[in-house]
Short mmCIF file of C-alpha atoms in Angstrom, two decimals:
data_model
loop_
_atom_site.label_atom_id
_atom_site.label_comp_id
_atom_site.label_asym_id
_atom_site.label_seq_id
_atom_site.Cartn_x
_atom_site.Cartn_y
_atom_site.Cartn_z
CA MET A 1 33.70 188.89 -185.49
CA ARG A 2 31.42 191.94 -185.51
CA ASN A 3 34.32 194.35 -184.92
CA LEU A 4 36.68 192.78 -187.46
CA PRO A 5 37.09 194.76 -190.70
CA ASP A 6 36.02 193.18 -193.98
CA ASP A 7 39.60 192.98 -195.27
CA LEU A 8 40.66 190.83 -192.34
CA LEU A 9 37.59 188.60 -192.62
CA LEU A 10 38.20 188.15 -196.36
CA ASN A 11 41.79 187.16 -195.59
CA CYS A 12 40.51 184.51 -193.17
CA LEU A 13 37.74 183.21 -195.43
CA ALA A 14 40.13 182.96 -198.38
CA ARG A 15 42.12 180.37 -196.44
CA VAL A 16 39.04 178.16 -195.93
CA SER A 17 38.20 175.44 -198.46
CA ARG A 18 35.56 176.40 -201.01
CA LEU A 19 33.62 173.29 -199.93
CA HIS A 20 32.65 175.07 -196.67
CA TYR A 21 31.35 178.29 -198.24
CA PRO A 22 27.68 177.21 -198.55
CA ILE A 23 27.77 176.44 -194.81
CA LEU A 24 29.40 179.78 -193.93
CA THR A 25 26.59 181.65 -195.68
CA LEU A 26 24.30 180.46 -192.88
CA VAL A 27 26.33 182.22 -190.18
CA SER A 28 25.06 185.76 -190.81
CA LYS A 29 24.06 188.20 -193.53
CA ARG A 30 27.55 189.69 -193.41
CA PHE A 31 29.16 186.31 -194.03
CA ARG A 32 26.71 185.63 -196.84
CA SER A 33 27.67 188.92 -198.48
CA LEU A 34 31.41 188.32 -198.11
CA VAL A 35 31.23 184.76 -199.44
CA ALA A 36 29.32 186.02 -202.47
CA SER A 37 31.76 188.88 -203.16
CA ILE A 38 34.20 188.91 -206.05
CA GLU A 39 36.79 190.32 -203.62
CA LEU A 40 36.93 186.97 -201.83
CA TYR A 41 37.96 185.11 -204.96
CA SER A 42 40.48 187.83 -205.83
CA THR A 43 41.97 187.37 -202.36
CA ARG A 44 42.11 183.59 -202.85
CA THR A 45 44.07 184.13 -206.07
CA LEU A 46 46.51 186.55 -204.42
CA LEU A 47 47.09 184.13 -201.53
CA ARG A 48 47.40 181.18 -203.95
CA ARG A 49 44.53 179.42 -202.21
CA THR A 50 42.63 178.48 -205.36
CA GLU A 51 41.32 174.92 -205.62
CA SER A 52 39.30 172.76 -207.99
CA CYS A 53 35.54 172.93 -207.47
CA LEU A 54 32.92 170.75 -209.13
CA TYR A 55 29.97 172.27 -210.96
CA LEU A 56 27.15 170.04 -212.15
CA CYS A 57 24.61 170.96 -214.84
CA LEU A 58 21.29 169.10 -214.91
CA SER A 59 18.36 169.40 -217.28
CA PHE A 60 14.88 169.48 -215.72
CA SER A 61 11.88 168.86 -217.97
CA SER A 62 9.01 171.29 -217.59
CA ILE A 63 5.49 170.12 -216.75
CA PHE A 64 4.42 171.96 -219.89
CA GLN A 65 5.40 170.04 -223.00
CA PHE A 66 5.82 173.17 -225.13
CA GLU A 67 8.55 174.53 -222.84
CA PRO A 68 12.17 173.42 -223.41
CA PRO A 69 14.05 171.67 -220.57
CA LYS A 70 15.53 174.07 -218.05
CA PRO A 71 19.21 173.65 -217.10
CA ARG A 72 20.17 174.14 -213.46
CA TRP A 73 23.63 174.37 -211.94
CA PHE A 74 24.84 172.76 -208.71
CA THR A 75 28.16 172.85 -206.87
CA LEU A 76 29.75 170.36 -204.49
CA CYS A 77 29.99 171.34 -200.84
CA GLN A 78 30.44 169.68 -197.46
CA ARG A 79 27.33 168.83 -195.48
CA PRO A 80 27.07 170.65 -192.12
CA THR A 81 27.99 168.48 -189.13
CA ARG A 82 25.06 167.78 -186.85
CA ILE A 83 25.95 168.40 -183.21
CA PRO A 84 23.54 167.19 -180.53
CA LYS A 85 22.08 169.90 -178.31
CA PRO A 86 23.94 170.01 -174.97
CA SER A 87 22.06 169.58 -171.71
CA SER A 88 23.05 170.50 -168.19
CA GLY A 89 24.79 168.05 -165.87
CA ARG A 90 28.00 166.07 -165.93
CA CYS A 91 26.11 162.86 -166.70
CA PHE A 92 25.31 164.00 -170.24
CA ARG A 93 28.88 165.09 -170.92
CA ARG A 94 30.26 161.80 -169.60
CA LYS A 95 27.89 159.76 -171.76
CA LEU A 96 28.72 161.90 -174.78
CA GLU A 97 32.45 161.37 -174.25
CA GLU A 98 31.98 157.60 -173.86
CA LYS A 99 29.86 157.54 -177.00
CA LYS A 100 32.58 159.33 -178.94
CA LYS A 101 35.20 156.83 -177.80
CA LYS A 102 33.15 153.81 -178.83
CA LYS A 103 32.01 155.05 -182.22
CA LYS A 104 34.39 155.44 -185.12
CA PRO A 105 34.44 158.87 -186.75
CA LYS A 106 32.02 159.10 -189.65
CA PRO A 107 33.42 159.96 -193.08
CA ILE A 108 32.90 163.50 -194.32
CA ASP A 109 29.61 163.84 -196.15
CA TYR A 110 29.26 165.85 -199.37
CA LEU A 111 26.27 167.03 -201.37
CA MET A 112 25.41 169.07 -204.43
CA VAL A 113 23.68 172.38 -203.70
CA SER A 114 21.88 174.60 -206.19
CA VAL A 115 23.64 177.81 -207.19
CA PRO A 116 21.87 180.96 -208.45
CA THR A 117 22.99 181.49 -212.03
CA HIS A 118 20.15 183.56 -213.43
CA ASN A 119 21.81 184.77 -216.57
CA PHE A 120 24.42 184.56 -214.22
CA SER A 121 24.81 186.40 -210.98
CA PRO A 122 27.08 189.49 -211.03
CA ARG A 123 29.10 188.30 -208.01
CA ASN A 124 29.93 184.64 -207.47
CA HIS A 125 29.29 181.65 -209.79
CA THR A 126 29.92 184.09 -212.65
CA TRP A 127 30.34 183.28 -216.33
CA ASN A 128 32.91 185.50 -218.07
CA GLU A 129 32.09 186.34 -221.67
CA ALA A 130 34.93 185.66 -224.08
CA PRO A 131 35.34 187.20 -227.55
CA SER A 132 33.20 185.49 -230.16
CA MET A 133 34.66 182.88 -232.48
CA ARG A 134 34.95 183.68 -236.14
CA MET A 135 32.72 180.77 -237.16
CA ILE A 136 29.41 179.38 -235.90
CA ARG A 137 29.84 175.71 -235.02
CA GLU A 138 26.89 173.35 -234.71
CA TYR A 139 28.75 170.65 -232.76
CA PRO A 140 31.83 172.32 -231.23
CA ILE A 141 34.54 170.18 -229.64
CA ALA A 142 37.04 171.89 -227.32
CA SER A 143 40.26 170.77 -225.62
CA VAL A 144 42.82 172.70 -223.58
CA VAL A 145 46.57 172.29 -224.14
CA ASP A 146 49.08 174.42 -222.21
CA GLY A 147 46.68 177.28 -221.48
CA LYS A 148 45.12 177.38 -224.95
CA MET A 149 41.68 176.12 -225.99
CA TYR A 150 41.38 174.41 -229.38
CA VAL A 151 37.90 174.42 -230.94
CA LEU A 152 36.81 172.48 -234.01
CA ASP A 153 33.62 171.02 -235.46
CA GLY A 154 32.56 167.64 -234.12
CA LEU A 155 30.67 165.01 -236.11
CA ALA A 156 31.98 166.67 -239.24
CA GLY A 157 34.12 165.60 -242.16
CA PRO A 158 37.56 166.74 -243.30
CA GLY A 159 36.37 170.31 -243.83
CA SER A 160 36.04 170.75 -240.09
CA LEU A 161 39.83 170.69 -239.76
CA ASP A 162 40.10 173.67 -242.11
CA SER A 163 38.55 175.93 -239.47
CA ILE A 164 40.27 175.17 -236.17
CA GLU A 165 40.42 178.17 -233.87
CA VAL A 166 42.62 178.64 -230.81
CA PHE A 167 41.77 180.82 -227.80
CA ASP A 168 44.64 181.98 -225.59
CA LEU A 169 43.30 182.10 -222.02
CA LYS A 170 45.92 184.70 -221.03
CA THR A 171 45.70 187.16 -223.91
CA ARG A 172 41.97 186.43 -224.49
CA MET A 173 42.56 186.43 -228.23
CA TRP A 174 41.47 184.03 -230.98
CA GLU A 175 43.79 182.85 -233.72
CA ASP A 176 43.60 180.36 -236.57
CA LEU A 177 45.47 177.06 -236.43
CA PRO A 178 47.25 175.77 -239.52
CA SER A 179 45.18 172.72 -240.41
CA PRO A 180 46.29 169.40 -241.88
CA ARG A 181 45.57 168.47 -245.47
CA ALA A 182 41.99 167.32 -245.93
CA GLU A 183 43.05 164.25 -247.91
CA ILE A 184 44.82 162.82 -244.86
CA PHE A 185 41.50 162.13 -243.18
CA GLU A 186 40.10 160.47 -246.30
CA GLY A 187 36.49 161.35 -245.51
CA SER A 188 36.45 160.11 -241.91
CA LEU A 189 34.35 161.93 -239.31
CA VAL A 190 35.87 163.84 -236.41
CA LEU A 191 34.60 162.35 -233.15
CA ARG A 192 36.57 163.86 -230.28
CA SER A 193 39.70 165.76 -229.30
CA LEU A 194 41.97 165.38 -226.27
CA GLY A 195 44.85 167.32 -224.80
CA MET A 196 47.62 165.02 -223.53
CA ASN A 197 51.40 165.32 -223.09
CA GLY A 198 51.29 168.88 -224.39
CA LYS A 199 49.74 167.75 -227.68
CA LEU A 200 46.29 167.93 -229.29
CA TYR A 201 44.85 164.58 -230.40
CA VAL A 202 41.98 164.59 -232.92
CA CYS A 203 40.25 161.22 -233.18
CA GLY A 204 38.25 160.26 -236.27
CA THR A 205 36.25 157.28 -237.43
CA GLY A 206 39.14 156.39 -239.74
CA LYS A 207 42.52 157.90 -239.06
CA SER A 208 43.41 160.10 -236.11
CA MET A 209 45.88 162.97 -235.92
CA VAL A 210 48.10 164.72 -233.39
CA TYR A 211 49.18 168.36 -233.38
CA GLU A 212 52.41 169.42 -231.65
CA PRO A 213 52.18 173.15 -230.79
CA LYS A 214 55.93 173.54 -230.15
CA GLU A 215 56.81 172.25 -233.62
CA ASP A 216 53.60 173.54 -235.24
CA LYS A 217 53.23 170.19 -237.00
CA TRP A 218 50.47 167.64 -237.67
CA ASP A 219 51.09 163.89 -237.80
CA VAL A 220 48.91 160.88 -238.45
CA VAL A 221 48.38 158.59 -235.46
CA VAL A 222 47.49 154.98 -236.09
CA VAL A 223 44.89 154.00 -233.50
CA GLU A 224 43.33 150.55 -233.57
CA GLU A 225 39.57 150.36 -233.17
CA SER A 226 40.01 148.30 -229.99
CA VAL A 227 41.96 151.17 -228.44
CA LYS A 228 39.48 153.94 -229.21
CA PRO A 229 37.04 154.69 -226.38
CA PRO A 230 33.37 154.76 -227.45
CA PHE A 231 32.45 158.17 -228.84
CA PHE A 232 29.71 158.88 -226.30
CA SER A 233 31.80 157.53 -223.42
CA SER A 234 33.19 160.07 -220.96
CA CYS A 235 36.95 160.40 -221.22
CA VAL A 236 39.44 162.37 -219.10
CA VAL A 237 43.21 162.89 -219.01
CA VAL A 238 44.81 163.11 -215.53
CA ASN A 239 48.56 163.59 -215.30
CA ASN A 240 48.94 162.54 -218.94
CA VAL A 241 47.02 159.27 -218.46
CA MET A 242 43.67 158.77 -220.22
CA TYR A 243 40.75 157.20 -218.31
CA SER A 244 37.32 156.06 -219.49
CA PRO A 245 34.47 153.84 -218.17
CA MET A 246 34.46 152.10 -221.58
CA MET A 247 30.81 150.96 -221.21
CA SER A 248 31.94 148.14 -218.92
CA GLU A 249 30.76 149.34 -215.46
CA MET A 250 34.44 149.86 -214.48
CA ILE A 251 37.06 152.55 -215.06
CA HIS A 252 39.87 151.76 -217.50
CA TRP A 253 43.15 153.53 -218.24
CA TYR A 254 45.03 153.61 -221.51
CA ASP A 255 48.46 151.98 -221.53
CA SER A 256 50.36 153.97 -224.18
CA VAL A 257 53.24 151.47 -224.15
CA GLY A 258 51.16 148.33 -224.55
CA ARG A 259 48.61 150.27 -226.68
CA SER A 260 45.66 148.79 -224.84
CA TRP A 261 42.97 149.67 -222.30
CA ARG A 262 43.45 148.17 -218.83
CA VAL A 263 41.24 148.08 -215.74
CA LEU A 264 42.08 150.62 -213.02
CA LYS A 265 42.96 148.46 -210.02
CA GLY A 266 42.08 149.07 -206.36
CA LEU A 267 38.43 150.00 -206.96
CA GLU A 268 36.76 146.82 -205.76
CA GLU A 269 34.52 148.79 -203.38
CA LEU A 270 33.35 151.22 -206.08
CA PRO A 271 29.72 150.52 -207.10
CA LYS A 272 29.20 149.33 -210.66
CA LEU A 273 28.85 152.22 -213.08
CA PRO A 274 25.93 152.42 -215.52
CA LYS A 275 26.63 150.96 -218.95
CA ARG A 276 24.88 153.88 -220.63
CA CYS A 277 27.58 156.46 -221.34
CA SER A 278 25.21 159.42 -220.94
CA ARG A 279 24.87 158.59 -217.23
CA VAL A 280 28.60 158.74 -216.37
CA LYS A 281 30.99 161.71 -216.28
CA LEU A 282 34.72 161.72 -215.50
CA VAL A 283 36.72 164.92 -214.87
CA ASP A 284 40.16 165.93 -213.60
CA TYR A 285 39.58 167.07 -210.02
CA GLY A 286 42.89 168.62 -209.00
CA GLY A 287 44.99 165.65 -210.13
CA LYS A 288 42.37 163.12 -209.00
CA ILE A 289 39.44 161.56 -210.83
CA ALA A 290 35.96 162.75 -209.97
CA VAL A 291 33.34 160.26 -211.17
CA LEU A 292 29.67 161.16 -211.25
CA TRP A 293 26.90 158.83 -212.35
CA VAL A 294 23.12 158.56 -212.28
CA LYS A 295 21.12 155.55 -211.10
CA LYS A 296 17.37 155.12 -211.06
CA VAL A 297 15.62 154.43 -207.76
CA ARG A 298 13.20 151.52 -207.94
CA SER A 299 9.98 151.99 -205.98
CA ALA A 300 6.78 150.00 -205.55
CA VAL A 301 5.29 151.69 -208.63
CA GLY A 302 8.43 151.55 -210.74
CA PHE A 303 11.26 154.04 -211.18
CA GLY A 304 10.26 157.27 -209.48
CA LYS A 305 13.47 159.18 -208.86
CA LYS A 306 17.15 159.20 -209.70
CA ARG A 307 20.12 159.28 -207.37
CA ILE A 308 23.29 161.05 -208.39
CA TRP A 309 26.41 159.38 -207.05
CA CYS A 310 29.85 160.94 -206.86
CA ALA A 311 33.26 159.53 -206.00
CA VAL A 312 36.73 161.06 -205.78
CA ILE A 313 39.58 158.71 -206.67
CA ALA A 314 43.29 159.32 -206.16
CA VAL A 315 45.47 157.56 -208.75
CA GLU A 316 49.02 156.26 -208.47
CA ARG A 317 51.34 154.74 -211.07
CA ARG A 318 53.40 151.74 -209.95
CA SER A 319 55.87 149.36 -211.53
CA SER A 320 55.38 145.63 -211.00
CA ASP A 321 58.05 142.93 -210.68
CA ASP A 322 58.06 142.34 -214.43
CA GLU A 323 58.61 146.09 -214.94
CA GLN A 324 55.13 146.48 -216.33
CA GLU A 325 53.49 149.70 -215.25
CA GLU A 326 50.18 149.57 -213.38
CA VAL A 327 47.82 152.33 -212.28
CA TYR A 328 46.00 151.96 -208.96
CA GLY A 329 43.08 153.99 -207.68
CA LYS A 330 42.17 154.79 -204.08
CA ILE A 331 38.60 155.83 -203.27
CA GLU A 332 38.70 158.89 -201.00
CA TRP A 333 34.91 159.06 -200.69
CA CYS A 334 31.85 157.80 -202.52
CA HIS A 335 28.14 158.32 -201.85
CA VAL A 336 24.91 159.91 -203.08
CA VAL A 337 25.17 163.70 -203.43
CA LEU A 338 21.73 164.51 -204.85
CA THR A 339 18.30 162.98 -205.46
CA VAL A 340 16.33 164.30 -208.44
CA PRO A 341 13.07 163.55 -210.32
CA LYS A 342 13.19 160.88 -213.02
CA SER A 343 12.67 163.57 -215.67
CA CYS A 344 16.09 165.02 -214.84
CA HIS A 345 19.04 164.38 -217.17
CA LEU A 346 22.78 164.78 -216.70
CA LEU A 347 24.25 167.40 -219.00
CA ASP A 348 27.75 168.19 -217.82
CA LEU A 349 30.26 168.09 -214.97
CA LEU A 350 32.92 170.80 -214.86
CA PRO A 351 35.95 171.29 -212.62
CA VAL A 352 36.60 175.01 -212.04
CA LYS A 353 39.67 176.55 -210.43
CA VAL A 354 38.56 179.22 -207.91
#
């Protein structure tokens, strides 16, 4: 490895899953430098080896009351495998081989590790500054549809739809979106937006609307109250299917044909999710659902710490005998990825393509 040029090493490292990078930084200073280089991620893009990575943002309260909470970022990685130290003699090797045969292989373990983002590092884990929007928004809501990000004001009335801006991720340019007539909303508040089936859905307390970019047209969508997910509930669209925990300790999916929410089957072994929506996050993790939730740890003196759980669920659509479509989930892994103080709060969970 010492005699290999950096270009060849970068080519090799680019073919390794991003989950192993925190482990590779422990190999040597040279590996640590290469893993942190922007050239590595450029090589991954050229080789088409990009993958979805999870970034978690937590808020940690300061011991000083006058200081605001400090956000910290974490990323998901694979825990290093512990290998027992070898000893001399055939007896040890024989026992080790017998032990391997008897024991079933343990599932891969994952954990969240802290990433240095001090005003953000100039190499990896880097935030790219985009051109400023034309308007300052107090409660911005953003959704991505076909490579474009639509931003509007959340928790606002009809006037918020008069100032929708669109950011093209390729051209890095902002443009205004022709907005619907204010009277269509009839004073209802804008709660959330979603990108699904190549369309932008804007949900309000009264009526909801859909924008079709190809036709450049707005239409009213009639959505029953029973169909709308709770405003503070996490909601994600994976392969044009909407999922939400729905404040019921289970994950539901939205049946667009039957216009109803249905339980995602096949998750009997998934622990019950918290009913409080602020403690659950769902994101699209490369075509799968990544679920992250926070549970308090009860101790002899009460709740002292919090455990952050994470699960990755593969989803599959099936047709039953009565031709009714069902969606099944398969848990790929599920366990605790981080333990934090009770003063810590969950802010956001982001999937990033790198």
